[in-house]
Tab-separated table of C-alpha atoms and ligand atoms in Angstrom:
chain	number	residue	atom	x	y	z
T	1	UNK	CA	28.100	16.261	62.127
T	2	UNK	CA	29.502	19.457	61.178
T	3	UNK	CA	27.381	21.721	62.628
T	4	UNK	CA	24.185	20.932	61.038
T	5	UNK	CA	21.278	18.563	61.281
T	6	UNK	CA	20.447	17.584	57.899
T	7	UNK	CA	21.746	14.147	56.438
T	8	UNK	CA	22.072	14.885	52.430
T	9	UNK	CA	21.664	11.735	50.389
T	10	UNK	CA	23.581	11.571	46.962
T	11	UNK	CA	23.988	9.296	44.094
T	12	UNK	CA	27.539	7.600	44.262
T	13	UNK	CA	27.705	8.753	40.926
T	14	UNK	CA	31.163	10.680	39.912
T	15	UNK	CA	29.571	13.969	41.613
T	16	UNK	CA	28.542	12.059	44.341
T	17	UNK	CA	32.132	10.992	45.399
T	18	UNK	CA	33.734	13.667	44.565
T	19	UNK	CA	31.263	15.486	46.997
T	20	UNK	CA	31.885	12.974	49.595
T	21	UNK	CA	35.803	13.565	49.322
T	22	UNK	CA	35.241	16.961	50.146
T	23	UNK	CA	33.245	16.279	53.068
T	24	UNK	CA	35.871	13.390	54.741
T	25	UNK	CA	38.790	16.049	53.571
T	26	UNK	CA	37.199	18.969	56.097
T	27	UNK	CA	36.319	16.096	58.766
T	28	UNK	CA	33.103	15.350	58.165
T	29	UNK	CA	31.625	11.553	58.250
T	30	UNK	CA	29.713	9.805	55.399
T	31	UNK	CA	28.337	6.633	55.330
T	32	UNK	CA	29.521	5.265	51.744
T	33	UNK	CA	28.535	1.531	49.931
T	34	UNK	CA	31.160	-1.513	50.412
T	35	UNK	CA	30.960	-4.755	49.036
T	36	UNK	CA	30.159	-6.107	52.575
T	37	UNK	CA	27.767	-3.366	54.556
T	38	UNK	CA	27.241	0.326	54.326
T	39	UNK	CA	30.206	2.076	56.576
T	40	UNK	CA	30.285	5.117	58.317
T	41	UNK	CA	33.480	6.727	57.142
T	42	UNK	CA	36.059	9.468	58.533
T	43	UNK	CA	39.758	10.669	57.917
T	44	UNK	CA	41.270	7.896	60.187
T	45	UNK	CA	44.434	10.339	60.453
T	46	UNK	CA	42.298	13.243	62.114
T	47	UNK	CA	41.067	13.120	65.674
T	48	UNK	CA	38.181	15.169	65.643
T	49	UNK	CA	36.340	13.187	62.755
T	50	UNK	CA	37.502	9.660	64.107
T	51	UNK	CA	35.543	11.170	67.359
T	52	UNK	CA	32.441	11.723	65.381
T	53	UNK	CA	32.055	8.389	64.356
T	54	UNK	CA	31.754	7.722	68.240
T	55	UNK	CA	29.224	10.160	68.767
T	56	UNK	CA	27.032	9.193	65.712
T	57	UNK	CA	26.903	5.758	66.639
T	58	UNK	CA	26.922	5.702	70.556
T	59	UNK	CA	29.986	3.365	70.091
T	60	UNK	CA	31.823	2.552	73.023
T	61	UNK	CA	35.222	3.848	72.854
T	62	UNK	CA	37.214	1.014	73.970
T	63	UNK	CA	36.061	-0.531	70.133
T	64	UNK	CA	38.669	-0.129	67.861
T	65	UNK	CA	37.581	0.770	64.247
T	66	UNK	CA	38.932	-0.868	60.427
T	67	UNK	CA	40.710	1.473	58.553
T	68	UNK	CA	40.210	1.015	55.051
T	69	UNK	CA	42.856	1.634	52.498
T	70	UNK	CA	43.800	1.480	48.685
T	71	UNK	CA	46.043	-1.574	48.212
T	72	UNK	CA	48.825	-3.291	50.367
T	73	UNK	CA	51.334	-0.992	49.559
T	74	UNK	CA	48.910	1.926	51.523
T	75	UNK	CA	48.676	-0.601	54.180
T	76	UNK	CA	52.385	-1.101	54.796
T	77	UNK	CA	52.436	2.724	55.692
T	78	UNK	CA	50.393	1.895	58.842
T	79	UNK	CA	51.385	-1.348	59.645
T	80	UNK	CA	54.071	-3.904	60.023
T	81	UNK	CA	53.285	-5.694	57.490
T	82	UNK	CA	54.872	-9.165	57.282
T	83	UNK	CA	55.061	-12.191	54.854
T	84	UNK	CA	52.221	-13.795	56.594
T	85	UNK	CA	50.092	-10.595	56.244
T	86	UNK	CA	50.647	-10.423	52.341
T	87	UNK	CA	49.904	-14.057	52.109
T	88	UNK	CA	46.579	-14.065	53.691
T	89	UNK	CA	45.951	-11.017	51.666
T	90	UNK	CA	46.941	-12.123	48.491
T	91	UNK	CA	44.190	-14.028	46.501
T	92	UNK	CA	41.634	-11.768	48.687
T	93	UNK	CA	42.421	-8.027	48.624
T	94	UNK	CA	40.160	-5.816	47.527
T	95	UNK	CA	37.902	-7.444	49.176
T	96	UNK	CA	35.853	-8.826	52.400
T	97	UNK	CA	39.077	-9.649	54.608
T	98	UNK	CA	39.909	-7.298	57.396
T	99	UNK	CA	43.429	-8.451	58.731
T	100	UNK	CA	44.581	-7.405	62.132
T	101	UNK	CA	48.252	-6.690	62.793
T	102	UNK	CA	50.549	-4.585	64.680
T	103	UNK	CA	50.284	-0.550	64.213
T	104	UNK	CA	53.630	1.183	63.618
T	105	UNK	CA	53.941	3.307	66.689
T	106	UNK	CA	54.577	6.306	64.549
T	107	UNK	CA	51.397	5.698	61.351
T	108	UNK	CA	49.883	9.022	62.042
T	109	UNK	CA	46.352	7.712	63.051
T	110	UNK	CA	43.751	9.238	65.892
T	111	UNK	CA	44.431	7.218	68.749
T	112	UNK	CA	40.590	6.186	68.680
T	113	UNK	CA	41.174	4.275	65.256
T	114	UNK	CA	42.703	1.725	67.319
T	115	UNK	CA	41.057	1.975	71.082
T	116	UNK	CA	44.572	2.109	72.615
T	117	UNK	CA	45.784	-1.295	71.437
T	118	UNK	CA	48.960	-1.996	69.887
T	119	UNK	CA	47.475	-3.366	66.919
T	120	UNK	CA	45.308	-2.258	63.288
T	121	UNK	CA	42.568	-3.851	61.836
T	122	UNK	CA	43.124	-2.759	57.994
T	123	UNK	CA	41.012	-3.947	54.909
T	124	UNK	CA	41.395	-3.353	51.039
T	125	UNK	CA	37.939	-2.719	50.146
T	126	UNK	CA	36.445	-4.138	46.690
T	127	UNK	CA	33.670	-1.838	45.808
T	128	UNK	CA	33.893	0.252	42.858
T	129	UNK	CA	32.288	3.402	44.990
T	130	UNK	CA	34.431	3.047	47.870
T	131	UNK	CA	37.422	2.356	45.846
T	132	UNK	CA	36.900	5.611	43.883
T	133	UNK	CA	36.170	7.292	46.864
T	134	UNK	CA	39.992	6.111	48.083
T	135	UNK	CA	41.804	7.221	44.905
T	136	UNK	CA	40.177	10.854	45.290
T	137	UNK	CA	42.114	11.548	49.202
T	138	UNK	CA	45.203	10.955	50.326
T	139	UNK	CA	44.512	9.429	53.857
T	140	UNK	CA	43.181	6.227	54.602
T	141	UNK	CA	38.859	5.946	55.809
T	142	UNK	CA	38.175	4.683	59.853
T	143	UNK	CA	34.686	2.810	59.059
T	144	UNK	CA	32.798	0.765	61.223
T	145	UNK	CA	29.304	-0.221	59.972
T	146	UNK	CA	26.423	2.970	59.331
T	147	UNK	CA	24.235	1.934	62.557
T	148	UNK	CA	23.426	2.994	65.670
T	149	UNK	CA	26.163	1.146	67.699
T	150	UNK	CA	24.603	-2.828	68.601
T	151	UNK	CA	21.783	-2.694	65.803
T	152	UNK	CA	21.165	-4.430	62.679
T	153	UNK	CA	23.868	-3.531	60.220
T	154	UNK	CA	22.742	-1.262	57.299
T	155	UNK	CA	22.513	-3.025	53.664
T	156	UNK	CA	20.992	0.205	51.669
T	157	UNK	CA	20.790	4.066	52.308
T	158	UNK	CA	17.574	3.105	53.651
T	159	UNK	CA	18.399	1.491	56.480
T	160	UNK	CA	21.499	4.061	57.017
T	161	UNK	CA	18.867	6.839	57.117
T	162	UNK	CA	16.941	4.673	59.516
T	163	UNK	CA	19.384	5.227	62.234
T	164	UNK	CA	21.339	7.848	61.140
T	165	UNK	CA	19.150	10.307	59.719
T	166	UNK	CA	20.314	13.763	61.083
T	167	UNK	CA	23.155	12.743	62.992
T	168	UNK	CA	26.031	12.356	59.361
T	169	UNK	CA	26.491	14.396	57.098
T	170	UNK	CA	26.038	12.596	53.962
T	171	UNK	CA	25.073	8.925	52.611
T	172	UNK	CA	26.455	7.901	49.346
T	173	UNK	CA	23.640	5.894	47.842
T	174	UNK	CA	25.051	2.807	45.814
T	175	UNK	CA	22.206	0.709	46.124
T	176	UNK	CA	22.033	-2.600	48.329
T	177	UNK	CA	25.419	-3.847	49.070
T	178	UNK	CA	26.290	-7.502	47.923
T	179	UNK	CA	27.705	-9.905	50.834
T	180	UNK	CA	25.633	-8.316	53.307
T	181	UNK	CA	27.818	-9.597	56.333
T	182	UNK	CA	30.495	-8.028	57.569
T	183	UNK	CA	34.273	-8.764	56.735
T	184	UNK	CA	35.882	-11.635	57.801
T	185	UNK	CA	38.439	-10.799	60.492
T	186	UNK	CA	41.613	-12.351	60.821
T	187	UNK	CA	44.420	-11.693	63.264
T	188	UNK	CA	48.028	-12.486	62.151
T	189	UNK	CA	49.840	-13.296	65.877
T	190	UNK	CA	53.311	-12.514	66.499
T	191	UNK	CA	55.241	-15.959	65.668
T	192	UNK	CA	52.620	-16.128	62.925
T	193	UNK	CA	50.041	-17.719	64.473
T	194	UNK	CA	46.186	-17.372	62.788
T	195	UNK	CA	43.212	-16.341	64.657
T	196	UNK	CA	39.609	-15.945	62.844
T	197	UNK	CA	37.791	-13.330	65.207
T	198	UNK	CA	34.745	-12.781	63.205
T	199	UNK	CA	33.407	-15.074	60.422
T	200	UNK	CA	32.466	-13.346	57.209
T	201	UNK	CA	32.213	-13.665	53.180
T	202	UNK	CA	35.736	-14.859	53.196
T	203	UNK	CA	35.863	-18.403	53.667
T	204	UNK	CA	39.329	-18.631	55.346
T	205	UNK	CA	38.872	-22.320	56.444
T	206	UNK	CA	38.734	-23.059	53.282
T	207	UNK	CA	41.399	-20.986	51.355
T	208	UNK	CA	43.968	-20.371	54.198
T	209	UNK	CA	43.237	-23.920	56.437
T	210	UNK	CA	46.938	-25.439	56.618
T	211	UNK	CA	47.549	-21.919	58.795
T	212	UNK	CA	45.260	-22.332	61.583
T	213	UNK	CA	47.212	-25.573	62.615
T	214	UNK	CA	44.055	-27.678	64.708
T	215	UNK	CA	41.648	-26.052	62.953
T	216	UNK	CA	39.722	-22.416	63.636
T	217	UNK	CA	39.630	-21.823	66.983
T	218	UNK	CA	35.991	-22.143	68.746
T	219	UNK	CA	33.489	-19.234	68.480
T	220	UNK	CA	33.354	-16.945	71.415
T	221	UNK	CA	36.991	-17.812	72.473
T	222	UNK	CA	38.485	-14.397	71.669
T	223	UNK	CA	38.661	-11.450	74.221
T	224	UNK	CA	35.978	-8.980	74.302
T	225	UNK	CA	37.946	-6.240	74.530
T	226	UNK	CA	39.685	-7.260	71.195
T	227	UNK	CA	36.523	-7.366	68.740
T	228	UNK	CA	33.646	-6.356	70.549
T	229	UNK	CA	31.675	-7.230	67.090
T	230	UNK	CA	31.958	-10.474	68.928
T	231	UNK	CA	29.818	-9.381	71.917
T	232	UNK	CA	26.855	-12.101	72.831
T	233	UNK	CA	24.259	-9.423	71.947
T	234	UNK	CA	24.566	-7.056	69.081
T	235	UNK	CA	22.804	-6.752	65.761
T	236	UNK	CA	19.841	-6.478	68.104
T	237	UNK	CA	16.653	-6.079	66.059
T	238	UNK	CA	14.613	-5.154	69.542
T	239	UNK	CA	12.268	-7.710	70.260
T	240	UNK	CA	12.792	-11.728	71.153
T	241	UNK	CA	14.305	-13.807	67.958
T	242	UNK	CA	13.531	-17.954	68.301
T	243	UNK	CA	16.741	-19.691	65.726
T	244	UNK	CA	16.252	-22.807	63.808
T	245	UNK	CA	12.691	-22.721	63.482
T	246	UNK	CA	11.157	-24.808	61.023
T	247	UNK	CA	7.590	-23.258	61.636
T	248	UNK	CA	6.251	-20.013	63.478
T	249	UNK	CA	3.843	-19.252	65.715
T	250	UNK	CA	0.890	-16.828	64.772
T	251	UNK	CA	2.692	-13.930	66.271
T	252	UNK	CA	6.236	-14.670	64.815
T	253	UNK	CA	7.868	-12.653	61.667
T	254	UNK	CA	8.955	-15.736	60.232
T	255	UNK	CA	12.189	-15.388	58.919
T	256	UNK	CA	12.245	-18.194	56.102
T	257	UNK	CA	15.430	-20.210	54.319
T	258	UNK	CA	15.315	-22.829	51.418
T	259	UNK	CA	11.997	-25.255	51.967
T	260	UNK	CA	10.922	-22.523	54.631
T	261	UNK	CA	9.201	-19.990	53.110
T	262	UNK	CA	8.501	-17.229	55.778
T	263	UNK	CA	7.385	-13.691	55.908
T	264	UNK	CA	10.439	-13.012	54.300
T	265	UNK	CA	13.153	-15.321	52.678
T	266	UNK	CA	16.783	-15.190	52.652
T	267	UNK	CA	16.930	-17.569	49.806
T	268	UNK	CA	14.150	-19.760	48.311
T	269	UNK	CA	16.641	-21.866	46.504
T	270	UNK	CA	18.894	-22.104	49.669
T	271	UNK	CA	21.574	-20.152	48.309
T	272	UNK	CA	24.226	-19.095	51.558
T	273	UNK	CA	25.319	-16.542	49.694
T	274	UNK	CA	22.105	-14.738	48.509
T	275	UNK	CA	21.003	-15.486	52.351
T	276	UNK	CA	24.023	-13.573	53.490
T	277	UNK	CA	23.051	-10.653	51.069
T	278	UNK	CA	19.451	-10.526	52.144
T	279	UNK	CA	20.125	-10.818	56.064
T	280	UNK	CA	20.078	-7.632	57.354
T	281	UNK	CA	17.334	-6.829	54.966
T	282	UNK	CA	15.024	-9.072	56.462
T	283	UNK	CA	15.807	-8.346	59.755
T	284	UNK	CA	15.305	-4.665	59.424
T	285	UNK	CA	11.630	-5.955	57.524
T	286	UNK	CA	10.954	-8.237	60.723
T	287	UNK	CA	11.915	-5.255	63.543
T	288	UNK	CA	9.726	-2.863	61.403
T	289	UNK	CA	6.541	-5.882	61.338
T	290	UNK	CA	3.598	-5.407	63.658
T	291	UNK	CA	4.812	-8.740	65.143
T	292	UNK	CA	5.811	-9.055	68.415
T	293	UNK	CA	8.333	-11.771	67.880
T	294	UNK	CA	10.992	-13.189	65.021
T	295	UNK	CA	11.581	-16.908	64.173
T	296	UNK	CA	14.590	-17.444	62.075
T	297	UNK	CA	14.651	-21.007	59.752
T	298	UNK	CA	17.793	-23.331	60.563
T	299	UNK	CA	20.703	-21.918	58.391
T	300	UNK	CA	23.273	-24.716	57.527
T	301	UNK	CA	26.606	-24.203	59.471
T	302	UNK	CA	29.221	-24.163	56.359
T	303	UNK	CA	30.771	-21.768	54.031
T	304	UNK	CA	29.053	-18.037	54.859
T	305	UNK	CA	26.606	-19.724	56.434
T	306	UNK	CA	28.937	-19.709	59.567
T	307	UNK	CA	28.629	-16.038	59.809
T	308	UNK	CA	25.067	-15.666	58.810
T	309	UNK	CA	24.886	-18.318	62.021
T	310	UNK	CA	26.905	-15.915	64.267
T	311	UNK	CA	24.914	-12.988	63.455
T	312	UNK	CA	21.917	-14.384	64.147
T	313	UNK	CA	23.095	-16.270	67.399
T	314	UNK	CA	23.934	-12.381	68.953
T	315	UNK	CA	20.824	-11.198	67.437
T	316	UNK	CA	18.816	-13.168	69.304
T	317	UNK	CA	21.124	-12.900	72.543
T	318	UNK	CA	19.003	-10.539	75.176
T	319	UNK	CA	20.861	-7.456	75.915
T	320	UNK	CA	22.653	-6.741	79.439
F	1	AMP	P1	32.213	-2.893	62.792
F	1	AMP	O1	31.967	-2.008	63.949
F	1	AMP	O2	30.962	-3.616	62.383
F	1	AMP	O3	32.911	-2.231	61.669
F	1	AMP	O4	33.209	-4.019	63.290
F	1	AMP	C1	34.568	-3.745	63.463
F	1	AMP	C2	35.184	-4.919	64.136
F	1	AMP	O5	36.601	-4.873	63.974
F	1	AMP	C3	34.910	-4.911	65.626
F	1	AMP	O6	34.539	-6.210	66.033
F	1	AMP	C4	36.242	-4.516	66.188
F	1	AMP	O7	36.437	-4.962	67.481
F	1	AMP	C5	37.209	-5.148	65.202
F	1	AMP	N1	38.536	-4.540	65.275
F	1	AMP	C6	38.904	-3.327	64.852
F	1	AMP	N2	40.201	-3.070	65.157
F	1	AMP	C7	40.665	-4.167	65.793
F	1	AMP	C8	41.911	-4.522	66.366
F	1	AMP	N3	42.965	-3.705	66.368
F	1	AMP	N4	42.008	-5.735	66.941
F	1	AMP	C9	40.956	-6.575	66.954
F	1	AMP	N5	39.737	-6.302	66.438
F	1	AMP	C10	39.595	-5.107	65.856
F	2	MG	MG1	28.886	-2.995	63.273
């Protein structure tokens, strides 16, 4: 915050952004659209408003942030950017692929961007607000998701003013985002070896297979102190979530997929995509229920259905 304790909400009309700009260019934090969730942005070359984004969220500090910038070419300023890099880029950027590689020693960024490790998680983002947003400044946007650090993800201003009412300074209100799951992470190893940390709307097994050698490496096998997104428990919607339910009990928010219709459906046709879109949605609907209890319907495990699988596995994992 910047010394107040009202969260304005805007259009992210061309008033709207330009407003925003302002805000980020004196330090503030504003939680803007993307094509994948809503993110809580700040100048990721200024200290002071990378630190915000801590406070606001209760975000651990040893969890390093994406930094989101215009095109590869603003990339390369931060980065070492190899061929590999502009490769797995190149059919995807602007969009949902986050690509983690090493941080020039010298880019200019708050220390906190990157949690003290020797690499940058950077992403071209693909929505028309956010991308606007990056032509008006000249200094690339630190933005993790706009929650309350471990909670559902936000998919509208709604659900950004559910958590972070009075604690930002403004929410750019673009309507619900699209792919509703986070990014895709991928991390480009020195010898250029690929590592998926965090399935997402980017199908890399798909487009990018014949780099990952055997095959994606197994879920959970990455270091927590490298993408804490990856935690057992986060997403948490608060109260006990049963997966691949078919059927609910009485006192179960059902969530429903396909043939399963539910309290509330992430696609009646079965669409992966739609579910990904809806996800957060319905779990903000089923923490918000009078029902003690969530029952999710059995997801299949391809395409974005991966990730809509991973989020709901550490949704349902208790908390420590
Ligand atoms: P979110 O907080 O939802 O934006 O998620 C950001 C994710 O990016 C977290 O899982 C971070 O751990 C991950 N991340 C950011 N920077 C890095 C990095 N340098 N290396 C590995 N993962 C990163
Ligand atoms: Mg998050």
């Amino acid at each position: 915050m910047s010394g107040k304790n009202v969260t304005e909400v805007v259009r992210a009309d061309a008033a709207g952004i330009a407003r925003a700009a302002r805000i980020l260019e004196s330090g503030g934090i504003v939680a803007v659209p993307t094509e994948t969730v809503y993110g809580l942005a700040a100048r990721a070359d200024d200290d002071a408003a990378v630190a915000k984004i801590y406070a606001a969220k209760g975000r651990p500090d040893f969890n390093p942030l994406i930094v989101h910038v215009r095109d590869e070419a603003h990339a390369r300023q931060y980065a070492d950017w190899d061929e590999a890099a502009a490769t797995a880029v190149q059919t995807i950027w602007p969009g949902p692929l986050t690509v983690v590689v090493p941080a020039k020693p010298d880019s200019g960024l708050a220390k906190a961007v990157t949690a003290g490790l020797q690499t940058l998680a950077l992403r071209c983002p693909a929505h028309p607000v956010m991308r606007a947003l990056l032509d008006l400044i000249d200094f690339p946007l630190a933005a993790p998701s706009a929650n309350r650090s471990g909670f559902i993800s936000p998919t509208t201003a709604q659900h950004v003013l559910t958590s972070l009412d009075g604690r930002i300074d403004l929410v750019l209100d673009g309507g619900p985002t699209k792919a509703g799951v986070e990014s895709t992470i991928l991390a480009i190893r020195a010898g250029g070896v690929w590592e998926e940390l965090r399935p997402g709307p980017v199908d890399l097994d798909a487009l990018h297979g014949e780099h990952f050698g055997k095959g994606l490496p197994a879920m959970g096998d990455v270091k927590a102190i490298e993408a804490p997104g990856q935690l057992a428990s986060h997403y948490a919607p608060g109260k006990p979530l049963r997966l691949a339910a078919a059927t609910s009990e009485a006192d179960e928010f059902h969530i429903g997929f396909g043939g399963v219709a539910g309290n509330c459906t992430l696609s009646a046709t079965g669409n992966l995509a739609e579910a990904a879109a809806r996800l957060y949605d319905c779990l903000h609907q089923a923490a918000a229920s009078d029902l003690p209890r969530i029952a999710a319907a059995p997801i299949p495990q391809t395409g974005v259905g991966r990730a809509i699988n991973d989020r709901l596995r550490r949704a349902a994992a208790p908390a420590d």
